[in-house]
Coordinates of C-alpha atoms in Angstrom, one line a residue:
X1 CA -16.8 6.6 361.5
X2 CA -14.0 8.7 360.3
X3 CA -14.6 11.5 362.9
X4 CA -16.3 10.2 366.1
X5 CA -17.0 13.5 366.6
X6 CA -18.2 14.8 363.5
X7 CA -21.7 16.1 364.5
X8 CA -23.1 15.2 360.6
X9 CA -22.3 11.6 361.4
X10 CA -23.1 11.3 364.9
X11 CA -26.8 12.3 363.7
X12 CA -26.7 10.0 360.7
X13 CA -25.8 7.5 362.6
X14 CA -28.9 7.7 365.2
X15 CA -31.1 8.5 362.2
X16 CA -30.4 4.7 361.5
X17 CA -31.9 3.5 364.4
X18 CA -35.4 3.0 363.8
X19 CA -36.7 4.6 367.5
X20 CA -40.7 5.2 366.3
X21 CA -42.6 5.7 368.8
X22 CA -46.8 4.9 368.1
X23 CA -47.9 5.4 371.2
X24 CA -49.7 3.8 373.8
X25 CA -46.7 2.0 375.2
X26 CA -45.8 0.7 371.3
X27 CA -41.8 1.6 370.3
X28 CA -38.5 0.4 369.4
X29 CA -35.5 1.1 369.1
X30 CA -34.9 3.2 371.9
X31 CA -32.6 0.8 373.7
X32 CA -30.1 0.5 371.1
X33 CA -30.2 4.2 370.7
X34 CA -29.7 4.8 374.5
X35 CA -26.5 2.8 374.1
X36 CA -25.1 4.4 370.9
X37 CA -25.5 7.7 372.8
X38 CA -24.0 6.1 376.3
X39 CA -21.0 5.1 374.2
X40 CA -20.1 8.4 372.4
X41 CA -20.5 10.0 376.0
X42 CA -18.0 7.4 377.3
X43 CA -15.8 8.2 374.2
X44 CA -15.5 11.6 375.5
X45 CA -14.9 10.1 379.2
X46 CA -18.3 11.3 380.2
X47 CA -19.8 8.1 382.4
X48 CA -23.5 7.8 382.1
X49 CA -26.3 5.1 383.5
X50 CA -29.4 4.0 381.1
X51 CA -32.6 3.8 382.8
X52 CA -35.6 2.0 381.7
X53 CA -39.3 2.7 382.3
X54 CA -40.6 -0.6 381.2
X55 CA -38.2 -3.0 379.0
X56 CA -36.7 -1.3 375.8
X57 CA -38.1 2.6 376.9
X58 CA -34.6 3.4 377.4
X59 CA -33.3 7.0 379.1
X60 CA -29.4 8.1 379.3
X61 CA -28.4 10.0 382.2
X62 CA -25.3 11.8 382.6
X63 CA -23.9 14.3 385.1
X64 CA -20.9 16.8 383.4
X65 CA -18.8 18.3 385.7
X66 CA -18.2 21.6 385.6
X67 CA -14.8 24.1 385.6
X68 CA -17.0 26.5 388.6
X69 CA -18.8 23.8 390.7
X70 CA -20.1 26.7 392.9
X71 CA -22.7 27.3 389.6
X72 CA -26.0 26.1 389.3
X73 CA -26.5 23.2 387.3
X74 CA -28.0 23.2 383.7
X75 CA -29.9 20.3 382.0
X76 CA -29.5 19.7 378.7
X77 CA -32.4 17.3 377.6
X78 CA -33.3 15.8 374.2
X79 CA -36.0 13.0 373.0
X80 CA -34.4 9.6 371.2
X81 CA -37.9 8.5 369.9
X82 CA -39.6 9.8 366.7
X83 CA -42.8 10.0 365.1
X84 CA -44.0 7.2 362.7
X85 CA -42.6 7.6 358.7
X86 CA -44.4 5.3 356.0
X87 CA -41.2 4.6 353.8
X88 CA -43.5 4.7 350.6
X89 CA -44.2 8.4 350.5
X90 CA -40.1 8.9 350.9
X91 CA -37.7 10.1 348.4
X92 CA -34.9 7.9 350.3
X93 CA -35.5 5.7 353.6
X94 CA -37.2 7.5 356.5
X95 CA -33.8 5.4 358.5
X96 CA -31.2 6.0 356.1
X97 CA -29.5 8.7 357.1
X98 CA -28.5 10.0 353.9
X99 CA -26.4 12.5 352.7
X100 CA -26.8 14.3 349.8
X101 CA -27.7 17.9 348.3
X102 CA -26.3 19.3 351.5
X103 CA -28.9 17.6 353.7
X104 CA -28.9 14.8 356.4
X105 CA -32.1 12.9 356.2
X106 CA -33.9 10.7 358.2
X107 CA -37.1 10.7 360.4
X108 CA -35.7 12.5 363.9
X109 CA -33.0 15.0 361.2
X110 CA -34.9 17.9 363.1
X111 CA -37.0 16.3 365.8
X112 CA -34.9 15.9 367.5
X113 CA -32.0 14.2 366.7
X114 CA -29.9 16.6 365.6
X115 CA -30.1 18.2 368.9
X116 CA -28.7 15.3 370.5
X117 CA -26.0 14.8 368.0
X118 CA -25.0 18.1 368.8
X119 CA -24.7 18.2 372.5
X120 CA -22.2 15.0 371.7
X121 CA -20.0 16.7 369.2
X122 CA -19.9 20.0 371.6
X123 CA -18.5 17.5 374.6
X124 CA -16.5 15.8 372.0
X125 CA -15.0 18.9 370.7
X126 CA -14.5 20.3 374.8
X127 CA -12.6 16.8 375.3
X128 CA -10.1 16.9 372.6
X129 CA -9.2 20.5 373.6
X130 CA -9.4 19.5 377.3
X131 CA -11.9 22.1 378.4
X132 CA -14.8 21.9 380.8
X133 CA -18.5 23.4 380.9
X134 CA -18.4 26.5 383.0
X135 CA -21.0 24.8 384.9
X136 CA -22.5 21.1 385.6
X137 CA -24.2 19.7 383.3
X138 CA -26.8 17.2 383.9
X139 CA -27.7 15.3 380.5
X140 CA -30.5 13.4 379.6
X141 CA -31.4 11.6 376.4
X142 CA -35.1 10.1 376.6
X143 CA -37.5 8.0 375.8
X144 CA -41.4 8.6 375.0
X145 CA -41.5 12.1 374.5
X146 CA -43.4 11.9 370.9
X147 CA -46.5 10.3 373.5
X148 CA -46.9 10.9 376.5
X149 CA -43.7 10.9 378.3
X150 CA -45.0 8.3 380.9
X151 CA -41.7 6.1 380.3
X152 CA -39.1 8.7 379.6
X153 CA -39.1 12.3 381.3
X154 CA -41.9 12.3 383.3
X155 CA -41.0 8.7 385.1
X156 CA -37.9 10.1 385.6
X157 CA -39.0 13.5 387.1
X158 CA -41.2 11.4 389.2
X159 CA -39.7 8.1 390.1
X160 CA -35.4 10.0 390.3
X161 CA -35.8 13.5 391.1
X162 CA -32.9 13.3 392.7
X163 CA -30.9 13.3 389.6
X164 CA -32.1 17.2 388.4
X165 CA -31.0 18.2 391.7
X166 CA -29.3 21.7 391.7
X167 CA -30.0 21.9 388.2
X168 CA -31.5 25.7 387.7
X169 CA -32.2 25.6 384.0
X170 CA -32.9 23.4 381.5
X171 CA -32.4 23.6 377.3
X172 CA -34.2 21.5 374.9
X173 CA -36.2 21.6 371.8
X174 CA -37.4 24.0 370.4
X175 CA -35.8 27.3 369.3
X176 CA -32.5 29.0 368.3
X177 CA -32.8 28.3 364.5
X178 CA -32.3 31.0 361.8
X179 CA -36.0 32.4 360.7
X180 CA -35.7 34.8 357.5
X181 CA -37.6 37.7 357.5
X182 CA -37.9 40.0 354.2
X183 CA -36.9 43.9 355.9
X184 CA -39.0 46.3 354.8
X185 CA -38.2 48.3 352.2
X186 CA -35.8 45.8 350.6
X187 CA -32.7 44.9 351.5
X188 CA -31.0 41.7 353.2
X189 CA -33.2 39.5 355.2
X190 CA -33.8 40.1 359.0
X191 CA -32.4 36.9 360.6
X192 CA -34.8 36.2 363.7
X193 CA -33.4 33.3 366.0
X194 CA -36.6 32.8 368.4
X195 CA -35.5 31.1 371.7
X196 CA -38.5 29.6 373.5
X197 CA -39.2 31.0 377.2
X198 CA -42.8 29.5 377.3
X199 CA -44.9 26.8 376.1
X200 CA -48.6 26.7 376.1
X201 CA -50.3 23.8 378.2
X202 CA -52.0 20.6 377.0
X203 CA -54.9 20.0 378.0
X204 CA -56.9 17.0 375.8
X205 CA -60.2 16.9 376.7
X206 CA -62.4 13.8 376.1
X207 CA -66.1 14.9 375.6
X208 CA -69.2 12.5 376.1
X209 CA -72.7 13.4 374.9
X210 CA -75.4 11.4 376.1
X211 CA -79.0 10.6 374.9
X212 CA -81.9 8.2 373.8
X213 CA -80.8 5.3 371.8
X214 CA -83.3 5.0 368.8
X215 CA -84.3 3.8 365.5
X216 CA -83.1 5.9 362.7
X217 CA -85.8 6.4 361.4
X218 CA -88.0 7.9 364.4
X219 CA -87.7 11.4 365.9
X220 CA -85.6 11.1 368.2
X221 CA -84.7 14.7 370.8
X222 CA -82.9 13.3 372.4
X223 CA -80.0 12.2 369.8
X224 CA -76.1 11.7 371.7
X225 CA -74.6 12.6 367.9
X226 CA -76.6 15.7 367.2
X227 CA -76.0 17.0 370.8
X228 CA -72.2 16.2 370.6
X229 CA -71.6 18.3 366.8
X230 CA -73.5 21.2 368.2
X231 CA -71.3 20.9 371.0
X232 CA -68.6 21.0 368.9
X233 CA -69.9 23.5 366.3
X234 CA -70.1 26.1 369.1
X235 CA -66.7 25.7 370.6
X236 CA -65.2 25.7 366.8
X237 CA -67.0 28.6 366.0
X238 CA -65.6 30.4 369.6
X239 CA -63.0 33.1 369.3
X240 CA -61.1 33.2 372.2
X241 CA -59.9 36.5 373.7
X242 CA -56.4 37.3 373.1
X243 CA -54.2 37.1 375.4
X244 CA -50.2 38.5 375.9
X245 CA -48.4 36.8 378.4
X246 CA -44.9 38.1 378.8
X247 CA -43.1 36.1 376.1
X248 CA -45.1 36.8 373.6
X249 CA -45.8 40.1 374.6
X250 CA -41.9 41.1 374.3
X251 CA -41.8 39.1 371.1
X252 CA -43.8 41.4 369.2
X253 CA -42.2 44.2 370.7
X254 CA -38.8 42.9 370.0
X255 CA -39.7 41.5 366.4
X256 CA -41.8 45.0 365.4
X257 CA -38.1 47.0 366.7
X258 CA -36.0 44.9 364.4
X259 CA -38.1 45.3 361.2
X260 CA -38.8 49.2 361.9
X261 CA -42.9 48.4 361.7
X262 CA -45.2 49.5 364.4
X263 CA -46.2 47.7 367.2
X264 CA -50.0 48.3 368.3
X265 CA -51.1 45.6 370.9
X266 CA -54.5 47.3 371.2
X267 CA -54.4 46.4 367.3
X268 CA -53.5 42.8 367.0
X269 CA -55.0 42.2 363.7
X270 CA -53.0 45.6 362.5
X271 CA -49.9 44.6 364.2
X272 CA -49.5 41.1 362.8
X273 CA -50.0 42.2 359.4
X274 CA -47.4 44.4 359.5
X275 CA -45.0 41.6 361.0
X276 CA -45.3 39.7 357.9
X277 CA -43.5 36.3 357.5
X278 CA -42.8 37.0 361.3
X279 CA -46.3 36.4 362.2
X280 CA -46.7 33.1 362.0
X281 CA -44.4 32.4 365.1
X282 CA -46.8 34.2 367.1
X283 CA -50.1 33.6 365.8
X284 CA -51.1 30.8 367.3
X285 CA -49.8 31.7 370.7
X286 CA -51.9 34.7 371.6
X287 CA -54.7 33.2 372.4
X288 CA -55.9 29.6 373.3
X289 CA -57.3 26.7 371.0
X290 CA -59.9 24.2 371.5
X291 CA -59.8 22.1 368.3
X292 CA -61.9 18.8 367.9
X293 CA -59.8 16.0 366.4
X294 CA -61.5 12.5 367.1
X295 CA -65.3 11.6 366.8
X296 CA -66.7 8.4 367.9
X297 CA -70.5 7.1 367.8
X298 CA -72.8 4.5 366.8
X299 CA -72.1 1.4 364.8
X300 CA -75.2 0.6 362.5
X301 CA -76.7 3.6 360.6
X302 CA -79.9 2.6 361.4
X303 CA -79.6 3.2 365.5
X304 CA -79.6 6.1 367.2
X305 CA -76.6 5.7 369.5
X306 CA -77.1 6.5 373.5
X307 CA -73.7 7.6 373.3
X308 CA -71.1 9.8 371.1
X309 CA -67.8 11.2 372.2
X310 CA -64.9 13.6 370.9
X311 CA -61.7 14.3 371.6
X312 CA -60.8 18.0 371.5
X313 CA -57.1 19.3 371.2
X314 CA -57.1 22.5 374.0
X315 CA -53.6 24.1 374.3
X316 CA -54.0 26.8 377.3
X317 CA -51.9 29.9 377.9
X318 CA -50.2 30.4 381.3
X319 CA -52.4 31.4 384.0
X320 CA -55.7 31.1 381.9
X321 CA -56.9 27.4 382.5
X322 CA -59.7 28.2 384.7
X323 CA -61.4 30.7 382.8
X324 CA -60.8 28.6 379.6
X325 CA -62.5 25.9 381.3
X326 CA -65.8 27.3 382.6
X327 CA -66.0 28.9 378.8
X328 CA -65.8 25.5 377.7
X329 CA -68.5 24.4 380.0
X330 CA -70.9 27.1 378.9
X331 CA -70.4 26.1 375.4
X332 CA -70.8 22.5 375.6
X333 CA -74.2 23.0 377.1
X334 CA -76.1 20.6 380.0
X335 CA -76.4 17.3 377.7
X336 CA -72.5 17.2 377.2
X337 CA -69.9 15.8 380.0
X338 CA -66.0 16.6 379.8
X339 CA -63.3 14.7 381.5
X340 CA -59.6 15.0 381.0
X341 CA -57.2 12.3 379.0
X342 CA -54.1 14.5 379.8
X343 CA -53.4 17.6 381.3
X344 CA -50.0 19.3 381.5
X345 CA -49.8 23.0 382.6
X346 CA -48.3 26.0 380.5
X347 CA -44.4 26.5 380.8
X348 CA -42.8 30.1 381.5
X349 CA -39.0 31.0 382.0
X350 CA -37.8 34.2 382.8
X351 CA -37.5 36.0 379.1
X352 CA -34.6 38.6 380.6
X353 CA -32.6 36.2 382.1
X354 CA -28.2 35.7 382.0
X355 CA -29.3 32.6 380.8
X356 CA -31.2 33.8 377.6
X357 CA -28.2 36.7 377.6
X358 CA -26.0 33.6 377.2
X359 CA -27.8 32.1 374.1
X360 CA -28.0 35.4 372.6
X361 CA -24.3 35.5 373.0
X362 CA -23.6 32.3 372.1
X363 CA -25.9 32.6 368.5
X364 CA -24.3 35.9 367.7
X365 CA -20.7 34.7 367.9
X366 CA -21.5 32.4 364.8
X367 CA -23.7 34.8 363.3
X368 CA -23.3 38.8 364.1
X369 CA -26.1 39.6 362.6
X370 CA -28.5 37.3 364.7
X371 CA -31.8 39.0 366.3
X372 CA -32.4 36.9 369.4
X373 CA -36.3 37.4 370.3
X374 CA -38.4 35.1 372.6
X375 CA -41.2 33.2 371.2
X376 CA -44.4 31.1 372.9
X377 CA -44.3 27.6 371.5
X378 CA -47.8 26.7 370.3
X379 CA -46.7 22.5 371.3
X380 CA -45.4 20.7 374.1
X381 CA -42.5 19.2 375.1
X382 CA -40.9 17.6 377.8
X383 CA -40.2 21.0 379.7
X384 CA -43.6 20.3 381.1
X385 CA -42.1 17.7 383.0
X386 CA -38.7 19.1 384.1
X387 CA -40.6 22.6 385.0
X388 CA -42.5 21.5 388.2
X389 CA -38.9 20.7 389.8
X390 CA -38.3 24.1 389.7
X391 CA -36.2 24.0 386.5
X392 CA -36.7 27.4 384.2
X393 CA -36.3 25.4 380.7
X394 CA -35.7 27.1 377.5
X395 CA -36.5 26.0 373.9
X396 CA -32.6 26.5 372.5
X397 CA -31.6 24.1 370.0
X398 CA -29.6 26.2 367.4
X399 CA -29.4 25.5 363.8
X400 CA -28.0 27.8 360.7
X401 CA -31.3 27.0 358.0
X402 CA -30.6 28.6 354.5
X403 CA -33.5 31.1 353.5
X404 CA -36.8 29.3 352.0
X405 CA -35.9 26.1 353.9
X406 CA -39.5 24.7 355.2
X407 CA -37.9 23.9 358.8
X408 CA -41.6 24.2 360.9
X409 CA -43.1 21.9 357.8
X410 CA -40.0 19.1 358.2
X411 CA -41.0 18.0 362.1
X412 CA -43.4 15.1 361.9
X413 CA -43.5 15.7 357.5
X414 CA -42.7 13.8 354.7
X415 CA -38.7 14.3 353.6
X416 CA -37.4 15.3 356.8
X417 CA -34.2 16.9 356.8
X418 CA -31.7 18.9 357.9
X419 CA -28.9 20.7 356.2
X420 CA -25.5 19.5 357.2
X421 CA -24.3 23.5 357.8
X422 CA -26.6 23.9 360.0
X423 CA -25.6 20.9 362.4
X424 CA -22.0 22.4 362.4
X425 CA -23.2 25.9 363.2
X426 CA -25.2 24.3 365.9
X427 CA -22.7 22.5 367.2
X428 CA -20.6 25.6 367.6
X429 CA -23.2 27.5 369.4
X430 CA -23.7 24.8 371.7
X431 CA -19.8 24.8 372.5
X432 CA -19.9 28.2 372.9
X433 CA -23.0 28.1 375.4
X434 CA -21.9 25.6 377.1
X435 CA -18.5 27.4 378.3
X436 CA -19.4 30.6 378.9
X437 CA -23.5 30.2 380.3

């Protein structure tokens, strides 16, 4: 490594370790990542402790001290594990970490390795000029959080509290990176960097439809699969009623002020039209989704199965679970049973906060021209398991993306990438966050 600091080849270099997580307790890799990252930490003279779910599911824990101990603490957390790449549909090898055209790439180059890269050049770059975080810092490189977080963040919220104590915020994937916006009218681009101050919950439902088993060819009323897609039909066909919660809410405000257009929130329709491009980070996010994903029923096409089931995809805004759910029970009608296979509530941090100040700061040193707004993320992360400690987490992982770059395509996609400017800007941000927050 020719700079052990060098943020492009800190992230290469944990691009190469194959970490794919396919759920269901199946992964690798995360061990020898967790020790890649506990050495560059101890090359920095941070010390740090791995901690292991089960054997291999691999976490790296680190506490930072900081230059005003009387501070809250802030958490920096990032995921080691990725998402499954099939090397055939590649242009290079999903764990090469490759360099070329001005891009890293590698499965993790934007989720989220390059946050974690980051955070170790920032520390690096803080060592060799012998200067500390303003505050603690308590870091925390997991395992697990591309399933269901049962061996990586949530274990360790659960099973090691104690080691998020005094910690009063919390930054993590996903926000902070350059969105271009056309200005209306002409001119330069509007550069939107949308922080995340809320994250809507997850709420998988598993839905079981019972019935008569039959012959096929007999009438049957009494049919599991035909009461299960009607089921589904009517909460496909549902519109749910919109609804602004604070983040998004100020997002529109904010994003309609920067591009001059007018902001009608009795209009929705109206108003997202007129945010263009800008739309789509809000979209999804003003109202919540029920969206079937997995059927399962029968086994001979001749028998009339006694049971049928679905699995439906239902992401819930903050403080609208119990309404959602009574909808949902309307709709699926008496012959249909729902049960839960995971459910994590909504996140919300304060959106005018010194903390969000601070990354406004930070992103605007490196780029005066920066419009900081707040954005709902339509996902999850692990915020939802650092959040019930009483930790206000953020979606602030900067990154400088060149205008027509398909960043929200690249997470989980074919090609993933990153461009190499973009981890320096990042880099710097995080520097400059991290002394002054």
């Amino acid at each position: 490594m020719g700079n052990r600091y060098d943020v492009v080849e800190l992230c290469a270099a944990l691009l190469r370790f194959d970490t794919t997580n396919r759920g269901n307790g199946d992964s690798a890799g995360e061990r020898d990542a967790a020790e890649f990252v506990a050495g560059a930490l101890a090359d920095t003279g941070i010390e740090s402790r791995i901690y292991e779910a089960a054997p291999g599911r691999a976490s790296v824990i680190a506490r930072v001290p900081g230059s005003d101990p009387g501070l809250p603490a802030l958490l920096v957390q990032g995921h080691l594990d990725v998402v499954p790449a099939e090397p055939a549909d590649w242009s290079v090898h999903p764990f090469s970490g490759e360099v070329h055209d001005g891009f890293l790439w590698g499965r993790g180059a934007v989720d989220m390795k390059d946050f974690c890269a980051m955070v170790l050049a920032a520390l690096g770059s803080l060592a060799e000029a012998g200067r500390r975080p303003r505050r603690d810092l308590v870091l925390a490189f997991v395992a697990d959080e591309e399933d269901r977080g049962e061996f990586g963040a949530h274990w360790l919220a659960a099973r090691h509290p104690e080691l998020f104590a005094g910690c009063a915020a919390a930054i993590s994937e996903s926000g902070g990176y350059t969105y271009h916006v056309p200005r209306p009218g002409g001119g330069d681009d509007i550069r939107l960097y949308p922080v995340a101050t809320a994250e809507r919950g997850t709420a998988h439902l598993r839905l079981t439809a019972r019935g008569r088993a039959g012959h096929g060819s007999r009438r049957n009323e009494e049919n599991a699969v035909v009461r299960l897609l009607a089921a589904l039909g009517r909460l496909a066909a549902h519109e749910w009623p919109v609804h602004l919660t604070p983040t998004v809410r100020a997002f529109l405000e904010r994003t309609g002020a920067a591009l001059g257009t007018e902001v009608d929130l009795s209009d929705l329709d109206a108003t997202l039209a007129r945010l263009g491009p800008a739309a789509a980070l809000v979209e999804s996010t003003v109202r919540n989704s029920t969206t079937p994903t997995v059927l399962d029923a029968g086994y001979k096409v001749n028998v009339i199965p006694s049971e049928a089931t679905a699995q439906v995809d239902t992401r819930v805004l903050p403080g609208t679970q119990d309404a959602l759910l009574s909808e949902v029970d309307t709709l699926l009608g008496p012959h249909v049973e729902r049960e839960f296979l995971s459910n994590q509530p909504p996140v919300q941090a304060t959106v005018d906060s010194p903390w969000f100040t601070a990354m406004a700061q930070a992103l605007r040193a490196e780029d005066p021209e920066a419009v900081v707004v707040p954005y709902c993320m339509g996902g999850g992360t692990d915020a939802k398991a650092f959040t019930p400690l009483g930790i206000e987490c953020y979606g602030f992982a900067p990154l400088w993306l060149p205008k027509g770059f398909p960043y929200r395509a690249m997470a989980h996609g074919v090609d993933e990438r990153v461009p190499t400017e973009g981890l320096h800007f990042g880099a710097r941000v995080l520097e400059g966050f991290l002394l002054n927050c």
